Structures are given as structure tokens and as C-alpha cells.
XYZ file of C-alpha atoms in Angstrom:
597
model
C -15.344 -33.849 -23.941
C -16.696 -30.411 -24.995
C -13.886 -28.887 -23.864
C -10.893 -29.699 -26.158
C -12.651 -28.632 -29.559
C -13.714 -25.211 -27.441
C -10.050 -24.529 -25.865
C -8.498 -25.570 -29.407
C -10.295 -23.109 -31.152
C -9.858 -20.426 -28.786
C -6.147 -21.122 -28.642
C -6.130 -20.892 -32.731
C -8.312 -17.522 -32.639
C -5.570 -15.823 -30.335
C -2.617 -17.244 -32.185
C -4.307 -15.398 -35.308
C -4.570 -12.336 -33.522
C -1.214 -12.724 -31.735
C 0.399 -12.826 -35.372
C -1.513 -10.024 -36.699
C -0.937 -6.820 -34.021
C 2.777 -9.017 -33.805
C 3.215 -7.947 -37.921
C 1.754 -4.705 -37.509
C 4.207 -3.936 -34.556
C 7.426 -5.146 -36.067
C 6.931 -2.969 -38.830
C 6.714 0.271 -36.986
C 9.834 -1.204 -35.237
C 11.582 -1.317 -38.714
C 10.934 1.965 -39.515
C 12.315 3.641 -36.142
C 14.916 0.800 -35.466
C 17.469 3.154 -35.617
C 16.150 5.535 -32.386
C 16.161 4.495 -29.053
C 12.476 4.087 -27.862
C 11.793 5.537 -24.182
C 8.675 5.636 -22.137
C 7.238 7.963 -20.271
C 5.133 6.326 -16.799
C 3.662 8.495 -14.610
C 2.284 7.162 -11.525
C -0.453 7.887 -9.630
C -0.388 9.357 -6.119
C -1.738 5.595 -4.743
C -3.116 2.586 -6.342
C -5.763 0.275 -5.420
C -4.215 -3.092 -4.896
C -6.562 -4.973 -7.704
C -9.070 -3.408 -10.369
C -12.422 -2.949 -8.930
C -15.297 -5.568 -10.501
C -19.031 -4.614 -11.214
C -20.300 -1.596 -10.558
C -17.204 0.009 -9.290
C -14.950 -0.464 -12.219
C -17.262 2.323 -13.357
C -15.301 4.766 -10.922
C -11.875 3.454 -11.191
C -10.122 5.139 -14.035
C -6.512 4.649 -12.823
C -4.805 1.195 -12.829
C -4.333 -0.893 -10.084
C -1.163 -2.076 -8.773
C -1.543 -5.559 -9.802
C -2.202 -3.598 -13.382
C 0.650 -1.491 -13.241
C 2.652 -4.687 -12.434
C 1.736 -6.006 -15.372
C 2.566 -3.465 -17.511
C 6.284 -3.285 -15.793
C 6.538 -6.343 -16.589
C 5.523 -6.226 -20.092
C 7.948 -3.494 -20.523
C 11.018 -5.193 -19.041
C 10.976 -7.915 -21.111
C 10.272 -5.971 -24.013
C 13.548 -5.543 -26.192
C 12.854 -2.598 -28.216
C 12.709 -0.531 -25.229
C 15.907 1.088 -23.917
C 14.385 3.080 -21.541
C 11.894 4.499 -19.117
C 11.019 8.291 -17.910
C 9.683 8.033 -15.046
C 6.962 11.301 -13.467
C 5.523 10.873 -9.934
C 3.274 12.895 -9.123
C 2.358 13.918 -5.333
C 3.028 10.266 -4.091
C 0.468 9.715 -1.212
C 0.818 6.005 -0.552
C 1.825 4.612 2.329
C 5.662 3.489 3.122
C 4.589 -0.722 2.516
C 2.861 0.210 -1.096
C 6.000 2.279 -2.093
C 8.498 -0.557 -1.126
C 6.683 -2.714 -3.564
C 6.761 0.406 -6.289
C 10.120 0.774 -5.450
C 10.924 -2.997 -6.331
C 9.058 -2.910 -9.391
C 10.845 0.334 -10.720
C 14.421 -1.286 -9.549
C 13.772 -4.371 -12.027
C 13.695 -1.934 -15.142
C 17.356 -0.922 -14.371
C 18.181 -4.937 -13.552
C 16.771 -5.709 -16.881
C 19.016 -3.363 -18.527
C 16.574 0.118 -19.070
C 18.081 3.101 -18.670
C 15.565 4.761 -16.251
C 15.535 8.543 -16.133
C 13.383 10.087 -13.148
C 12.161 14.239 -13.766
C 9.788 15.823 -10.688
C 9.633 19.568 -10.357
C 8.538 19.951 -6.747
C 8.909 16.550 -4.902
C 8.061 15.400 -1.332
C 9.960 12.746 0.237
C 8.041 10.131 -1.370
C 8.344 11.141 -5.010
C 11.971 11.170 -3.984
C 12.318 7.581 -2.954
C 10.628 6.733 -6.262
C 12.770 8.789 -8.004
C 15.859 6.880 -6.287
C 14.897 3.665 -8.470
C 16.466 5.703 -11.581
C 19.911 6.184 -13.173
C 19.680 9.632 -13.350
C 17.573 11.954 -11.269
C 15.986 15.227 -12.904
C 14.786 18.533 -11.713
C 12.943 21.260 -13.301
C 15.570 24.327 -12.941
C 13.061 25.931 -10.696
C 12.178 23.236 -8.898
C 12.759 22.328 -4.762
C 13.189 18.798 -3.028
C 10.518 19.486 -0.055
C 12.836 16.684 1.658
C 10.682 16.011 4.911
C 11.125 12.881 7.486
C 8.794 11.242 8.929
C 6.119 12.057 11.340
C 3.945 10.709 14.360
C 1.342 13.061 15.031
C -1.121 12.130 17.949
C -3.905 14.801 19.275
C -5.049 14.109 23.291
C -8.881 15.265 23.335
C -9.262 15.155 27.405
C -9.149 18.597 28.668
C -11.747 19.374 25.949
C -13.176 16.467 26.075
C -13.960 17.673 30.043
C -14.928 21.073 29.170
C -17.918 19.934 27.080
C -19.146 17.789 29.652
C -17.900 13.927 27.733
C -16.639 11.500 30.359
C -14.384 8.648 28.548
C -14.690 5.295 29.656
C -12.058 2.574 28.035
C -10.035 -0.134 29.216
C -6.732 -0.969 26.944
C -5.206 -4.667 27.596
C -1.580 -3.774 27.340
C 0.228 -0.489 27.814
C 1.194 -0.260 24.194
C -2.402 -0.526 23.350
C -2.518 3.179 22.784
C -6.019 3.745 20.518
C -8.304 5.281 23.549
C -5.369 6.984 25.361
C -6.424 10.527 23.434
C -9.253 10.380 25.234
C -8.170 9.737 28.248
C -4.745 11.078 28.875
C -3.501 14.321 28.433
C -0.132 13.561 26.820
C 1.675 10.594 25.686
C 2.358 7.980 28.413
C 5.966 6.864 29.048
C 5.179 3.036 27.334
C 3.353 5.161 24.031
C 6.559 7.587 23.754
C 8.821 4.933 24.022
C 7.261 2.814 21.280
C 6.408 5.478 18.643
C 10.305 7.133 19.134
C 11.411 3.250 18.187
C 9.407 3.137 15.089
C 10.224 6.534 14.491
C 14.318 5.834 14.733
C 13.712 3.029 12.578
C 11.537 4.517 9.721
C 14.249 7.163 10.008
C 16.686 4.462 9.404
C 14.875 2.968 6.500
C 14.649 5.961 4.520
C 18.267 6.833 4.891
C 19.546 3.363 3.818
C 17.147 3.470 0.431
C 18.607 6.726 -0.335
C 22.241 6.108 0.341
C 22.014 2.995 -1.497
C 20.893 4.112 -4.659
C 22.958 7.433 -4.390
C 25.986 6.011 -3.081
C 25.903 8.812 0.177
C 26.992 7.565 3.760
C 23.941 8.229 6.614
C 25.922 11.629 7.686
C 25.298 12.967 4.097
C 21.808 11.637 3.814
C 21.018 13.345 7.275
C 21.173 17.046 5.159
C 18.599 15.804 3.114
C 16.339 16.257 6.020
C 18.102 19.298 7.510
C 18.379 21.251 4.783
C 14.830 20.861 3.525
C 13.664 22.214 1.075
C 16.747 21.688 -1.247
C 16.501 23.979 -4.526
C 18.068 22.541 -7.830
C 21.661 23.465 -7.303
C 21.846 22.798 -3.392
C 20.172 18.883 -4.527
C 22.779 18.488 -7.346
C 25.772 19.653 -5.165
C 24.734 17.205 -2.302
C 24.614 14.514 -4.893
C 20.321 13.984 -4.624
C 19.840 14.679 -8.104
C 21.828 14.335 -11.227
C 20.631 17.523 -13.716
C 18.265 20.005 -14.277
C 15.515 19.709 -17.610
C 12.179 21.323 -18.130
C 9.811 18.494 -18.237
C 8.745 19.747 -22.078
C 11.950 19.205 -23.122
C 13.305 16.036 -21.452
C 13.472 14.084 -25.208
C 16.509 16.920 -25.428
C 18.076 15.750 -22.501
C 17.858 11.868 -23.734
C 19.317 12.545 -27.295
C 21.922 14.837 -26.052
C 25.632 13.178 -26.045
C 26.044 15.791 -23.066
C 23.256 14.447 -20.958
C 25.302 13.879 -17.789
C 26.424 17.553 -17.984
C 25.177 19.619 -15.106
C 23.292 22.040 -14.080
C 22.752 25.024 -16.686
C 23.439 22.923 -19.837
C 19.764 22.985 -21.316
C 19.560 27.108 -21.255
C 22.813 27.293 -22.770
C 22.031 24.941 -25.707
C 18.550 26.296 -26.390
C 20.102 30.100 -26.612
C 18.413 30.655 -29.908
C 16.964 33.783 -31.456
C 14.857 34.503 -34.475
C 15.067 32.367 -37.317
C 17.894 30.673 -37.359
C 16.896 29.214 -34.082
C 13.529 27.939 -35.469
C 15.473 26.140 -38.402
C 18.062 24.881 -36.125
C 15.616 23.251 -33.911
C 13.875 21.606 -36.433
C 16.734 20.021 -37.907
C 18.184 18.616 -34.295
C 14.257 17.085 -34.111
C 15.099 15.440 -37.177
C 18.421 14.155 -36.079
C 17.388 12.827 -33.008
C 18.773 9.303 -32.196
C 16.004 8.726 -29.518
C 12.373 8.998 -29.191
C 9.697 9.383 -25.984
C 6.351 8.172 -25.974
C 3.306 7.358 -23.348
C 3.855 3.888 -21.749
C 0.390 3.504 -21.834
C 0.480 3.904 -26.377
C 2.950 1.897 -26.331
C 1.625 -0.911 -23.966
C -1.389 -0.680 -26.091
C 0.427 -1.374 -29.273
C 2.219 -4.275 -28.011
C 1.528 -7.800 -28.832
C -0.547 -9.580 -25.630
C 2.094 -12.473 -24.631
C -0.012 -15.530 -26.316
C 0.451 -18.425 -24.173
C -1.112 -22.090 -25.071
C -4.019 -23.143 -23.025
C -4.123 -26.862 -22.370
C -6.838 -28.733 -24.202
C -7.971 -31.346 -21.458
C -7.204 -29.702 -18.016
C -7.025 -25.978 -17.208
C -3.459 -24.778 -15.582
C -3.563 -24.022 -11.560
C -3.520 -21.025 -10.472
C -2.853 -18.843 -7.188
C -5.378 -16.620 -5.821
C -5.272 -13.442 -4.939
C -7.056 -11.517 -2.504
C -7.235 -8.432 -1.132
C -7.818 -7.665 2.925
C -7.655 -3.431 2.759
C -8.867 -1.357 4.912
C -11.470 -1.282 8.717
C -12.611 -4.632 9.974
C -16.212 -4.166 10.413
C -18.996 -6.166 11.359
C -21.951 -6.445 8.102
C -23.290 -3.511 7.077
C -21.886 -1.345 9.146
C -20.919 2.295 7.292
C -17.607 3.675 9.178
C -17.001 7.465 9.191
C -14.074 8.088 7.288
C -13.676 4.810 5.322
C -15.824 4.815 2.667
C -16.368 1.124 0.971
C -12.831 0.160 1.548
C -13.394 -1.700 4.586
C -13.354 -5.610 5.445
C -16.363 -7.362 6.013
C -17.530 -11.003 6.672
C -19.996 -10.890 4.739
C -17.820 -10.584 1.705
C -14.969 -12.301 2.916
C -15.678 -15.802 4.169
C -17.673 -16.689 0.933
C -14.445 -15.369 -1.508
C -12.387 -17.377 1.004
C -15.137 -20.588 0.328
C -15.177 -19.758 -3.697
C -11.305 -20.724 -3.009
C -11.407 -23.440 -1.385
C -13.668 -25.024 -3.115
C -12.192 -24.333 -6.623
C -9.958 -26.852 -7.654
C -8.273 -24.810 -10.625
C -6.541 -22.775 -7.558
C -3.727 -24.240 -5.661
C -2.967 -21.635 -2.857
C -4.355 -18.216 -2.432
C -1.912 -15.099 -1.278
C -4.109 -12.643 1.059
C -2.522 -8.709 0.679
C -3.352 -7.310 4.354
C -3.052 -3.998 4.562
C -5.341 -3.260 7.761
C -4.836 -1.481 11.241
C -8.197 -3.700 12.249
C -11.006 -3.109 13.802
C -13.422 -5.272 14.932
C -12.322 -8.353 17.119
C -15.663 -10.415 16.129
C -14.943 -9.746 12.588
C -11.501 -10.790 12.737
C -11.846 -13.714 14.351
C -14.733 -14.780 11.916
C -12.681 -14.230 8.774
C -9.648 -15.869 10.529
C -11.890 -19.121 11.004
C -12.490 -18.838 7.248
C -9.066 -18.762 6.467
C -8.159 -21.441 9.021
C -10.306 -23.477 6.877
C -8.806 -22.560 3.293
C -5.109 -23.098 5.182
C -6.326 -26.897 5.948
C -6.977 -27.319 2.304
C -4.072 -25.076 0.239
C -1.382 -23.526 1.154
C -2.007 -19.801 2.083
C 0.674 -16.994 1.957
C 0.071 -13.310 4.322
C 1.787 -10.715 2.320
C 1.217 -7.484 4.524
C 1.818 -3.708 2.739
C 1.722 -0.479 4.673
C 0.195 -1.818 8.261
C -1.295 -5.248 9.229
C -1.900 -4.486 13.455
C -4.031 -5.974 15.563
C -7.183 -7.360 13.739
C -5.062 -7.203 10.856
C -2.602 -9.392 12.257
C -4.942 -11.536 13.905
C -6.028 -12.230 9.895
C -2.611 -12.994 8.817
C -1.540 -15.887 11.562
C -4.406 -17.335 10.127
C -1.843 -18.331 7.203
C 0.732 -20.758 6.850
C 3.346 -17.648 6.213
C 3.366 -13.908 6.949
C 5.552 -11.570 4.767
C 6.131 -8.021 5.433
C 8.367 -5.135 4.107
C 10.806 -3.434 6.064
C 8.664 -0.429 6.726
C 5.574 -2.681 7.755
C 4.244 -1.934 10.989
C 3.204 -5.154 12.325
C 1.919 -6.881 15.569
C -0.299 -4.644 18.017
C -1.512 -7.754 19.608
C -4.410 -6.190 22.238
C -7.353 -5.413 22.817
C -9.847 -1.964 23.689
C -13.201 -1.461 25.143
C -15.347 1.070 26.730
C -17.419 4.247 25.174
C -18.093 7.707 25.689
C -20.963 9.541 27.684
C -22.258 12.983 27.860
C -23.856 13.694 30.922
C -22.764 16.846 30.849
C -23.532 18.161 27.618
C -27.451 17.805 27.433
C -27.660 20.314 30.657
C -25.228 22.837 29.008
C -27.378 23.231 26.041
C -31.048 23.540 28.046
C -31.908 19.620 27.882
C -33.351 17.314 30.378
C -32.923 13.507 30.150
C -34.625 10.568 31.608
C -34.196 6.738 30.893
C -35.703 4.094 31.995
C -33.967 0.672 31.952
C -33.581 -2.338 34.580
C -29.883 -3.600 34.433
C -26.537 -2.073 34.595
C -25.025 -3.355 31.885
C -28.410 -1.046 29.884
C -26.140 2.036 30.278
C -23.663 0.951 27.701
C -25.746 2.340 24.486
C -26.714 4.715 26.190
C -25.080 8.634 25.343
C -25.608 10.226 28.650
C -25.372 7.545 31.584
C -21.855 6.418 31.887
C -20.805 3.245 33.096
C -20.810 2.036 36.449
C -17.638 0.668 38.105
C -18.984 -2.940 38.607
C -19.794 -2.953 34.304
C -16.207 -1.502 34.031
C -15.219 -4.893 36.088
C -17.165 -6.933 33.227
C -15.824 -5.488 30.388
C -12.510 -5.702 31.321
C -12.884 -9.004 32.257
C -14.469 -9.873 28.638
C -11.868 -7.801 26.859
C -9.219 -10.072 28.525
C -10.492 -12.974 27.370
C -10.535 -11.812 23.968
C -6.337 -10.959 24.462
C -6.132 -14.477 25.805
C -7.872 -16.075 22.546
C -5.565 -13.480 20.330
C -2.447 -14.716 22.458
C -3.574 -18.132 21.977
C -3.798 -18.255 17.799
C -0.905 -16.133 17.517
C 0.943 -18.639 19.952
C -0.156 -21.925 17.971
C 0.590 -19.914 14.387
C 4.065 -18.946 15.396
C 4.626 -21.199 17.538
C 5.949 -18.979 20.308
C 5.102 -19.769 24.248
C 3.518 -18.468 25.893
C 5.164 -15.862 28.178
C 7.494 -15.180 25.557
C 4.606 -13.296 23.306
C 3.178 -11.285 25.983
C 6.506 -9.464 26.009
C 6.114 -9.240 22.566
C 2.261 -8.008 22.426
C 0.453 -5.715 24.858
C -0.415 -3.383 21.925
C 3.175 -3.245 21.105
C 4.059 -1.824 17.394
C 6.858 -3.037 15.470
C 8.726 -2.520 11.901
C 8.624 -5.705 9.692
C 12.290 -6.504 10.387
C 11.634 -5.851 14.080
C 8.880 -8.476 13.633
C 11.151 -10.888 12.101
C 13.774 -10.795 14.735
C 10.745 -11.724 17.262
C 9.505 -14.416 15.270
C 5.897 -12.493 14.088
C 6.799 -12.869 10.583
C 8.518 -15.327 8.377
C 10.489 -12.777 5.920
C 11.105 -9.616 4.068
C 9.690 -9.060 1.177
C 7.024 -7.970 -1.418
C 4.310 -9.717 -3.679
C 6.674 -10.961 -5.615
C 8.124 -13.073 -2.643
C 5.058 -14.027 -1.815
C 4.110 -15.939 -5.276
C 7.870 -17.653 -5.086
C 6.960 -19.152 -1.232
C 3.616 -19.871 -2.730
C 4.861 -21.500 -5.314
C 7.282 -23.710 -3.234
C 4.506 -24.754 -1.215
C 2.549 -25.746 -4.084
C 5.009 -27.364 -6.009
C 4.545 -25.438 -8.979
C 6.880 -23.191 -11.275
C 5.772 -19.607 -9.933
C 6.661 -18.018 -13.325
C 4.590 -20.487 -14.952
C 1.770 -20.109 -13.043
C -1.124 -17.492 -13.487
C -1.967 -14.778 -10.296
C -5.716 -14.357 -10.435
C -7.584 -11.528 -8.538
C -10.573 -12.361 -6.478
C -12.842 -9.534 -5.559
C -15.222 -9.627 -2.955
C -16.179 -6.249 -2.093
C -19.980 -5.374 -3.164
C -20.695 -1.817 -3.976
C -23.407 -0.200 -4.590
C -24.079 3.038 -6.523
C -24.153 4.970 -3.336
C -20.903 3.295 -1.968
C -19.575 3.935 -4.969
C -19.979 7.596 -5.329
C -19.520 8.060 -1.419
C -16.218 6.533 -1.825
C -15.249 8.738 -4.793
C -16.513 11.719 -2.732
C -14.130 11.237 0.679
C -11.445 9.824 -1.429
C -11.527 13.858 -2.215
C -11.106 14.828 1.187
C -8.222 16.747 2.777
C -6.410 14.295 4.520
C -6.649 16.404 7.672
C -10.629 15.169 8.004
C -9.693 11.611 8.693
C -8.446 13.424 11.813
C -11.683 14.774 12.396
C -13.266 11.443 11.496
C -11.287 8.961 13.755
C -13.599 9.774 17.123
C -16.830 9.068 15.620
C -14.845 5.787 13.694
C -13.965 4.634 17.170
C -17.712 5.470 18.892
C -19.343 4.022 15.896
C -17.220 0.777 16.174
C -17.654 -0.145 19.320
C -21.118 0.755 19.004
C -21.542 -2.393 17.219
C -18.947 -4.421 18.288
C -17.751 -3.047 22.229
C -14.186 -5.181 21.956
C -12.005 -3.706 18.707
C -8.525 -4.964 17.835
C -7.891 -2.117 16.570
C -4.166 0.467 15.832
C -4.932 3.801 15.683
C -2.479 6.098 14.344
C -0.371 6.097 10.923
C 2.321 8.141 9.509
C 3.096 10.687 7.827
């Protein structure tokens, strides 16, 4: 009964303020009516998928990519915009996070913005977010560093041999590649054959995004990669970029009738001297017919959408959580990862908090995981299970969701992916690494005691004997059998048909699709719509909430701030120990090992 009076007044108190900053804005818009307005968003390298809560929001000063959605959003329906400048800046997501960028950056132009991208030295990446805009900008010194992709995979054995470290691991499938550079030498026939397919098709996916938007046939797309790097002229000549502006000086570029004329045009009109020049200048600042300013001002500025709240029952809402990052048993600190990592422990109760709130209707779950530990994975899948019995669950996968990762999504009663997804990696690993070698080399003697066999496997000197070898591989295969079998039920595939399919095999999202591992193509946005079907509900109607799970402490905190610092080179460096310290805890991992680059 309480609640009416409380939600009535609220409602009231936010009307007020929605009229008040809504007066205050419409006359600034009176007085510059007359000039176009554009904004200038820079993005960040990479984005967390949802703001950080508690103690962590401390440490996250950049937005999140549920934030920045927002804010697109915000300004494509905004009328008094007519445009959007657009700055990346040393893009280092991955290809799944920069699809859904990408999508986000396409709906300004298919609202109507004019969107202007300017870079001055731009990897490939900043260049397929610069290919969401009308007109592509280069400083007049600038290069395209226009490289393709890259699989990069180091093989450890022959030093692995020379300091005494014997590898023991058992893979179930020949595609299950994640202990073979310890154990082989070079790439085995089945590894070569699957990374040179997802290289041809990553290959493929860049080359359509760019012809697309630039209107260039493959052929002429291809001497984007060959040429690299491409200076100003050589880009504009191929047809990659559109003009050449210092970045200083872009709000020229916009209020100049001439702003489709090529490169050269800004030195010539600035060729000023002394006085004159200085008076000239001031009066074309005067006459300008367009003005710049920070998205984030402007954002700020903007009248909050007000929406009514009902009085007697509170709207449904979708869920929304986010599965980034190693699957790891509790407590367990992984070299490398810092606090992003997914853990039981703060999963299944998140997943219960769902459930068991009746104000959500269905819950989306971003994966973004290579995976890690089986256990894990199969303990959080149970969870989900469970919340898929109740509501309607959607898997919307981003940059990677293989092996644990995937094991998570057929938990869900759909599984979308983006073209560039790499998906599937359906196996399994075991085994560890011994030193018996090493402790001799350096002056060391060491004795054990212990009863049974299977007491060698913490151990860092003994290695394994063959009949323990026998026993793990016989446990790891029953794991692959229990992975084959929820995969099998989830999509309903038979049996025989998914082993072709899995043995550690990697696969593009559309790859996945044409096998029957995912449902479609698409992004977050796709997600909510299929949610929303499921639900019954009007998805533009309905409220996305964020649900954050992950509990950091100071330490993980600053820890994660410190190796988010790192050259990228040292996750190189980190992946052995990852792996050791894994299986460690947890001897079977689901786990994919490489990325790209």
C-alpha cells in the first residue's frame, strides 16, 4: 500500500527536474539554433562490458560498454545533433567487442548523423572503426599501419628438454591444441589446418567490412594489407580515406562548403601571414555555420529521458550478466588474469538473485571466455540450467566463448555470436609438468616419501607413471563424454554428428551456425529482441539491468589496475604458469589457448 504514495512522489520529483535541465537546455538550443552541433567521441582502446560496483568503481574511470551504449543512444535520438566526430585511439579490443562498436557507430549514420572519423596513425582496428563514418580523416602526416591478422603460437619442447622439464598431458581430440607447445615441436597437421581456416576466414571478415563501407571489391581491399603502412596520399588514392585535417582544426573542415575537397585543401586555405591572417581567422570563427563539442558536455547537459514508473507494480526487466574472462575454481589467483576471471563462488548466487527475483523476466549472459576449469564450468552451467527452467535465458558470446566457455552458453535456451566469434572447442586437457632434471642441474638433492602412484601428481620433480597416465586419460574422457552429452541435449545434435564437430575444433560464429552450435548472428542488441520474444514483452519498452557479481578487494583491485599496464607480450610469458597453476587445482581444464592478434 506504501508503495503508490512513494512511486507517485518520486515520479513527480523527476518530472520537476525533467522540466527544469529540459528549459535550461532549449534555451542554449535557441541561441545556437542556427549552427550545426557536432560531437566529438573518443573511444577507449577496450571497454569493460558493465561498470564495476563497490569497491572497484573506485578504479574504473572510463565507461563501460553498456555506458557508452547508452550514451549512443541518447545521441541518436537526439535532434539537435547533426553529427558525430569520431577519435579512436589505439583500439585494443578484441574482433567480437569491435563488431558490437561497429554496430553501435553504424546506427548514428542510420539515424541520419553525419559521422566524420579523424586518426593520425591507425592500426587495423582504429580503421574498422573508422569505416562506420561518412567521411574518413587523416592527419597530413599521418600512416594507415594496415596489418592482417595474426596466429602466433610458441612450442617450448626443445627448451623445455634442455632444462631438464618433462611434459606430461593428454588432449581428447586432435584440435585440442592448449598443451601441444609443450609437447610438440611445431604445429601438428590437425592444429595447422584449423588455425589457417580461421585465419582465411578472419581474413575474409575484415575484407567484407571494409569493402562494404568503402564500396572496394576484395582485389582492392587486398592492397590494404600489402601495401601497409599506407601514408595519407597512397590511403586517399586507394579510396581508404576521404581527406586530410589536423585534428586541431577539424571544426574547419566541418564548416567548410569545400569539405569533400582532397588532399592539400586545409594548407592552402590557412596560407595566412601577419595580421591580416589573424583578423581573417577570427572573422571565419565568427561565421561559422557549425560547432564541435565533447560528447561527454553535451551528454551531461542533456535532459535524462523521464519515463513514468507504475504506481502499483514495478515494470519487468531483463538481466544482464557478465561471464568475462578464466574459469577458475574459488579463490584461486591466475597468473596473468588479474580479477577478471569467473568464479562459482560469485556466479551461482547472481544466477539465484535472478531467479528468484520476480521483477526480472529473462536474463542475457555476455560470454566472452576461452574457459578454464571443467569443474567450474560445469557448476555454473548447473546454475544456469536452473535459471533456464524458470526464465528464458539468452548466450550472447563477444570475442571468444571455447570450451568452458561454451560449455556455459548451451546452458541457455539460445546462443548468439558475431561473425568473428570463435566458438566451440569442445575437449578436454590433463596432465602437468615435472622437473626431475632441474633440481640436479642447480646442486639439489630430492627425496619424497609417499605410498600411492597417483601421490606423484603434485608433486614438481616425480613425473607420472604410465599406469596414472592410463587414469587420467580415462577420467579426462569421461569429462568429453559429459561435455558431448549437454552440448548434444542443448543443440540437439546426435551424437556422432558432434564429435565431428568437437575434438577441440575452433570455429568462426558463422562457421558455428552452419553446424548448428549457435542459433544466429548478431550482437547485444539481438540478444534483447530474442529475449524479448521469449518473454513476451516489447524489448524497447523494457529496462536492461546489470548484475555484478564479481567481489574485489582492495588488493584485487589495484593488482588488476597494475597488469592491466602490462605489455601485452607478458601474457605470453604468463600463459605456462596459468596452465600449471590451473590444473594444479583442478587437473581436467576445458580450456582454448591461443587468441589473435
Amino acid at each position: 500500500m506504501l508503495r503508490a504514495p512513494i512511486v507517485l512522489l518520486l515520479n513527480l520529483l523527476r518530472l520537476l527536474g525533467y522540466l527544469w535541465s529540459s528549459f535550461w537546455f532549449k534555451l542554449g538550443y535557441f541561441f545556437r539554433r542556427k549552427k550545426k552541433l557536432y560531437l566529438e567521441l573518443k573511444l577507449e582502446s577496450s571497454y569493460a562490458f558493465g561498470p564495476k560496483t563497490g569497491l572497484a568503481a573506485l578504479f574504473q574511470h572510463k565507461p563501460s560498454l553498456l555506458e557508452l551504449r547508452k550514451s549512443i543512444e541518447r545521441i541518436r535520438e537526439d535532434d539537435t545533433v547533426a553529427g558525430v566526430v569520431i577519435v579512436p585511439e589505439s583500439t585494443a579490443m578484441g574482433h567480437g567487442q569491435l563488431a558490437e562498436l561497429n554496430r553501435l557507430l553504424d546506427s548514428l549514420r542510420e539515424a541520419g548523423k553525419h559521422v566524420v572519423g579523424h586518426a593520425q596513425m591507425p592500426l587495423t582496428r582504429d580503421y574498422l572503426l573508422l569505416t562506420a563514418a561518412d567521411d574518413i580523416l587523416l592527419s597530413p602526416a599521418g600512416r594507415i599501419y594496415s596489418f592482417g591478422p595474426r596466429f602466433d603460437q610458441n612450442f617450448a619442447r626443445e627448451a623445455l628438454d634442455k632444462i631438464g622439464v618433462i611434459p606430461q598431458f593428454i588432449h581428447i581430440g586432435e584440435f585440442k591444441t592448449a598443451s601441444h607447445r609443450f609437447i610438440h615441436e611445431e604445429m601438428t597437421q590437425a592444429q595447422r589446418l584449423m588455425m589457417q581456416s580461421l585465419y582465411d576466414s578472419f581474413k575474409r571478415v575484415l575484407r567484407d567490412r571494409i569493402g562494404e563501407r568503402r564500396g572496394l571489391s576484395h582485389e582492392e581491399v587486398e592492397t590494404f594489407f600489402e601495401q601497409a603502412p599506407l601514408d595519407t596520399r597512397h590511403a586517399w588514392r586507394a579510396g581508404f580515406v576521404d581527406g586530410e585535417v589536423f585534428r586541431e582544426v577539424i571544426g574547419d573542415w566541418l564548416d567548410d562548403p569545400q569539405h569533400s575537397a582532397p588532399i592539400g585543401y586545409i594548407e592552402r586555405a590557412h596560407k595566412r601571414d601577419g595580421r591580416e591572417g589573424e583578423e581573417e581567422m577570427k572573422r571565419h570563427a565568427k561565421e561559422r555555420t557549425s560547432i564541435m563539442v565533447r560528447a561527454k558536455d553535451h551528454l551531461d547537459a542533456l535532459p535524462k529521458p523521464y519515463k513514468w514508473q507504475p504506481l502499483l507494480r514495478p515494470k519487468r526487466r531483463f538481466a544482464v550478466l557478465d561471464l568475462s574472462g578464466m574459469i577458475v575454481m574459488p579463490n584461486m589467483t591466475v597468473p596473468g588474469q588479474g580479477s577478471v576471471v569467473i568464479d562459482p563462488h560469485e556466479v551461482v548466487p547472481a544466477l539465484r538473485r535472478i531467479r528468484e527475483n520476480r521483477r526480472y523476466a529473462g536474463a542475457i549472459l555476455h560470454i566472452n571466455s576461452p574457459g578454464g576449469s571443467a569443474l567450474a564450468s560445469d557448476i555454473i552451467w548447473h546454475a544456469i540450467e536452473q535459471l533456464r527452467r524458470t526464465k528464458p535465458v539468452i548466450a550472447q558470446c563477444s570475442d571468444v566463448v571455447g570450451s568452458g566457455g561454451y560449455y556455459l552458453a548451451v546452458g541457455a535456451d539460445q546462443i548468439i555470436c558475431e561473425r568473428q566469434t570463435m566458438t566451440g572447442s569442445i575437449g578436454v586437457v590433463t596432465g602437468k609438468m615435472s622437473a626431475p632434471g632441474t633440481p640436479q642441474k642447480l646442486g639439489l638433492n630430492v627425496e619424497s616419501i609417499y605410498e600411492h602412484d597417483a601421490d606423484r601428481f603434485t608433486s614438481l620433480t616425480t613425473p607420472l607413471s604410465d599406469q596414472m597416465m592410463e587414469r587420467m586419460d580415462d577420467d579426462a574422457r569421461n569429462f568429453y563424454r559429459r561435455f558431448l552429452q549437454r552440448v548434444g541435449q542443448a543443440r540437439k545434435l546426435p551424437r556422432r554428428r558432434l564429435h565431428r564437430y568437437a575434438r577441440g575444433r575452433v570455429y568462426l560464429g558463422e562457421a558455428a551456425l552452419e553446424r548448428g552450435l549457435i542459433d544466429e548472428i548478431g550482437g547485444l542488441d539481438t540478444a534483447i529482441e530474442r529475449l524479448g520474444e521469449l518473454c513476451d514483452l516489447d524489448p524497447d519498452d523494457t529496462e536492461v539491468t546489470f548484475i555484478g557479481h564479481r567481489k574485489e578487494s582492495l588488493r584485487g583491485a589495484l593488482t588488476g589496475q597494475l597488469q592491466a599496464q602490462m605489455p601485452s607480450w607478458m601474457a605470453d610469458v604468463f600463459e605456462p604458469a596459468m596452465i600449471a597453476a590451473l590444473l594444479k587445482r583442478d587437473p581436467v581444464l576445458a580450456l582454448m589457448p591461443w587468441k589473435v592478434e
